[in-house]
């Protein structure tokens, strides 16, 4: 059975949506840890994760710059990946000091908010080379950009209209299964 998976963080841990490429079935599961994903049998051939991976030592990742460029007016929803040294920080202030020492700037609160998930993904990739080979960083808004004929969706993801637009695209993809 060929399996692909999309993963995003949620309050309970991670929401994973799977597609069985042979049967066409789509199903989902809430995972408390990504280690559970590594032990899925069969393991997904591709895991698309909405968390920065391949962290830079300094500067911005080319993929973040390209995503911002594609998304135009909503490009700010792609915030910079943290530099690798920030993963060792135990507090927001320490993370700001580390980045300031290296790049002359502090990190955003939004970036600090995802650091525990970034650490978890980074550890999974470093400890499981077989899993790592199939992991790809994705950004949902870039996916919707392509689904919407190379145009950003007009409404924000937290608005009723924006949620309806995203649900419609996801439903269409699911219906193709």
GROMACS .gro file of C-alpha atoms in nm:
model
  177
    1UNK     CA    1   0.000   0.000   0.000
    2UNK     CA    2   0.137   0.342  -0.096
    3UNK     CA    3   0.065   0.605   0.166
    4UNK     CA    4   0.118   0.981   0.169
    5UNK     CA    5   0.057   1.210   0.464
    6UNK     CA    6   0.012   1.577   0.544
    7UNK     CA    7   0.087   1.691   0.899
    8UNK     CA    8   0.018   2.012   1.089
    9UNK     CA    9   0.045   2.106   1.451
   10UNK     CA   10  -0.264   2.121   1.669
   11UNK     CA   11  -0.334   2.165   2.042
   12UNK     CA   12  -0.335   1.789   2.099
   13UNK     CA   13  -0.005   1.743   1.914
   14UNK     CA   14  -0.034   1.684   1.541
   15UNK     CA   15  -0.316   1.624   1.295
   16UNK     CA   16  -0.214   1.381   1.023
   17UNK     CA   17  -0.419   1.330   0.708
   18UNK     CA   18  -0.331   1.017   0.513
   19UNK     CA   19  -0.414   0.905   0.163
   20UNK     CA   20  -0.386   0.543   0.058
   21UNK     CA   21  -0.269   0.574  -0.301
   22UNK     CA   22  -0.384   0.223  -0.391
   23UNK     CA   23  -0.737   0.231  -0.249
   24UNK     CA   24  -0.786   0.607  -0.271
   25UNK     CA   25  -0.904   0.627   0.090
   26UNK     CA   26  -0.841   0.945   0.287
   27UNK     CA   27  -0.831   0.923   0.665
   28UNK     CA   28  -0.693   1.124   0.953
   29UNK     CA   29  -0.551   1.072   1.297
   30UNK     CA   30  -0.446   1.292   1.588
   31UNK     CA   31  -0.093   1.210   1.701
   32UNK     CA   32   0.051   1.315   2.034
   33UNK     CA   33   0.402   1.283   1.890
   34UNK     CA   34   0.556   1.260   1.545
   35UNK     CA   35   0.740   0.948   1.659
   36UNK     CA   36   0.404   0.773   1.609
   37UNK     CA   37   0.424   0.868   1.242
   38UNK     CA   38   0.767   0.708   1.213
   39UNK     CA   39   0.623   0.380   1.338
   40UNK     CA   40   0.320   0.379   1.103
   41UNK     CA   41   0.301   0.054   0.909
   42UNK     CA   42   0.334   0.099   0.624
   43UNK     CA   43   0.533   0.418   0.661
   44UNK     CA   44   0.416   0.705   0.442
   45UNK     CA   45   0.625   0.750   0.128
   46UNK     CA   46   0.588   1.127   0.154
   47UNK     CA   47   0.518   1.334   0.464
   48UNK     CA   48   0.430   1.698   0.398
   49UNK     CA   49   0.475   1.900   0.718
   50UNK     CA   50   0.378   2.260   0.787
   51UNK     CA   51   0.682   2.332   1.003
   52UNK     CA   52   1.022   2.469   0.902
   53UNK     CA   53   1.281   2.200   0.830
   54UNK     CA   54   1.640   2.222   0.708
   55UNK     CA   55   1.710   2.510   0.943
   56UNK     CA   56   1.970   2.765   0.833
   57UNK     CA   57   2.271   2.862   1.043
   58UNK     CA   58   2.192   3.221   0.953
   59UNK     CA   59   1.976   3.414   0.710
   60UNK     CA   60   1.654   3.321   0.536
   61UNK     CA   61   1.571   3.002   0.353
   62UNK     CA   62   1.524   3.037  -0.021
   63UNK     CA   63   1.193   2.848   0.003
   64UNK     CA   64   1.054   3.107   0.248
   65UNK     CA   65   1.156   3.394   0.019
   66UNK     CA   66   1.002   3.222  -0.283
   67UNK     CA   67   0.678   3.149  -0.094
   68UNK     CA   68   0.649   3.511   0.020
   69UNK     CA   69   0.706   3.630  -0.336
   70UNK     CA   70   0.439   3.396  -0.477
   71UNK     CA   71   0.183   3.495  -0.214
   72UNK     CA   72   0.230   3.868  -0.264
   73UNK     CA   73  -0.001   4.063  -0.033
   74UNK     CA   74  -0.039   3.768   0.205
   75UNK     CA   75   0.329   3.672   0.196
   76UNK     CA   76   0.366   3.779   0.559
   77UNK     CA   77   0.190   3.455   0.659
   78UNK     CA   78   0.519   3.280   0.575
   79UNK     CA   79   0.739   3.384   0.863
   80UNK     CA   80   1.113   3.310   0.859
   81UNK     CA   81   1.240   2.973   0.974
   82UNK     CA   82   1.437   3.000   1.296
   83UNK     CA   83   1.813   2.965   1.276
   84UNK     CA   84   1.941   2.635   1.410
   85UNK     CA   85   2.110   2.776   1.723
   86UNK     CA   86   1.775   2.899   1.856
   87UNK     CA   87   1.665   2.538   1.916
   88UNK     CA   88   1.896   2.528   2.219
   89UNK     CA   89   1.723   2.826   2.385
   90UNK     CA   90   1.513   2.760   2.693
   91UNK     CA   91   1.331   3.095   2.688
   92UNK     CA   92   1.214   3.360   2.444
   93UNK     CA   93   1.469   3.607   2.584
   94UNK     CA   94   1.751   3.359   2.536
   95UNK     CA   95   1.636   3.288   2.179
   96UNK     CA   96   1.632   3.663   2.108
   97UNK     CA   97   1.985   3.698   2.248
   98UNK     CA   98   2.112   3.409   2.035
   99UNK     CA   99   1.965   3.547   1.714
  100UNK     CA  100   2.075   3.902   1.796
  101UNK     CA  101   2.432   3.781   1.853
  102UNK     CA  102   2.433   3.598   1.516
  103UNK     CA  103   2.218   3.822   1.295
  104UNK     CA  104   2.159   4.150   1.477
  105UNK     CA  105   1.784   4.089   1.512
  106UNK     CA  106   1.553   3.923   1.763
  107UNK     CA  107   1.305   3.647   1.678
  108UNK     CA  108   0.932   3.704   1.665
  109UNK     CA  109   0.695   3.573   1.931
  110UNK     CA  110   0.524   3.375   1.654
  111UNK     CA  111   0.850   3.199   1.571
  112UNK     CA  112   0.917   3.128   1.938
  113UNK     CA  113   0.567   2.980   1.964
  114UNK     CA  114   0.648   2.703   1.715
  115UNK     CA  115   0.996   2.621   1.850
  116UNK     CA  116   0.879   2.311   2.045
  117UNK     CA  117   0.727   2.167   1.724
  118UNK     CA  118   1.035   2.264   1.521
  119UNK     CA  119   1.251   2.081   1.778
  120UNK     CA  120   1.029   1.774   1.753
  121UNK     CA  121   1.044   1.763   1.373
  122UNK     CA  122   1.418   1.830   1.374
  123UNK     CA  123   1.479   1.544   1.620
  124UNK     CA  124   1.262   1.307   1.415
  125UNK     CA  125   1.455   1.388   1.098
  126UNK     CA  126   1.794   1.350   1.264
  127UNK     CA  127   1.705   1.021   1.437
  128UNK     CA  128   1.517   0.855   1.149
  129UNK     CA  129   1.700   0.888   0.815
  130UNK     CA  130   1.448   0.662   0.640
  131UNK     CA  131   1.160   0.884   0.749
  132UNK     CA  132   1.361   1.201   0.676
  133UNK     CA  133   1.408   1.108   0.312
  134UNK     CA  134   1.033   1.141   0.251
  135UNK     CA  135   0.966   1.455   0.456
  136UNK     CA  136   0.892   1.780   0.273
  137UNK     CA  137   0.822   2.123   0.416
  138UNK     CA  138   0.499   2.271   0.286
  139UNK     CA  139   0.300   2.584   0.348
  140UNK     CA  140  -0.078   2.554   0.322
  141UNK     CA  141  -0.123   2.900   0.171
  142UNK     CA  142   0.118   2.811  -0.110
  143UNK     CA  143  -0.085   2.495  -0.174
  144UNK     CA  144  -0.405   2.699  -0.187
  145UNK     CA  145  -0.229   2.946  -0.419
  146UNK     CA  146  -0.179   2.667  -0.672
  147UNK     CA  147  -0.529   2.525  -0.621
  148UNK     CA  148  -0.666   2.874  -0.685
  149UNK     CA  149  -0.504   2.905  -1.030
  150UNK     CA  150  -0.185   3.072  -0.909
  151UNK     CA  151  -0.359   3.336  -0.702
  152UNK     CA  152  -0.369   3.386  -0.324
  153UNK     CA  153  -0.708   3.320  -0.169
  154UNK     CA  154  -0.893   3.649  -0.119
  155UNK     CA  155  -0.999   3.594   0.243
  156UNK     CA  156  -0.788   3.525   0.552
  157UNK     CA  157  -0.782   3.177   0.698
  158UNK     CA  158  -0.942   3.290   1.026
  159UNK     CA  159  -1.249   3.443   0.862
  160UNK     CA  160  -1.565   3.249   0.787
  161UNK     CA  161  -1.529   3.316   0.415
  162UNK     CA  162  -1.161   3.216   0.421
  163UNK     CA  163  -1.237   2.892   0.603
  164UNK     CA  164  -1.513   2.813   0.353
  165UNK     CA  165  -1.276   2.871   0.060
  166UNK     CA  166  -1.012   2.641   0.208
  167UNK     CA  167  -1.270   2.377   0.297
  168UNK     CA  168  -1.403   2.384  -0.060
  169UNK     CA  169  -1.058   2.323  -0.207
  170UNK     CA  170  -0.985   2.043   0.042
  171UNK     CA  171  -1.323   1.884  -0.034
  172UNK     CA  172  -1.253   1.895  -0.407
  173UNK     CA  173  -0.917   1.725  -0.357
  174UNK     CA  174  -1.076   1.464  -0.130
  175UNK     CA  175  -1.350   1.400  -0.388
  176UNK     CA  176  -1.083   1.317  -0.646
  177UNK     CA  177  -0.973   1.023  -0.430
   0.00000   0.00000   0.00000
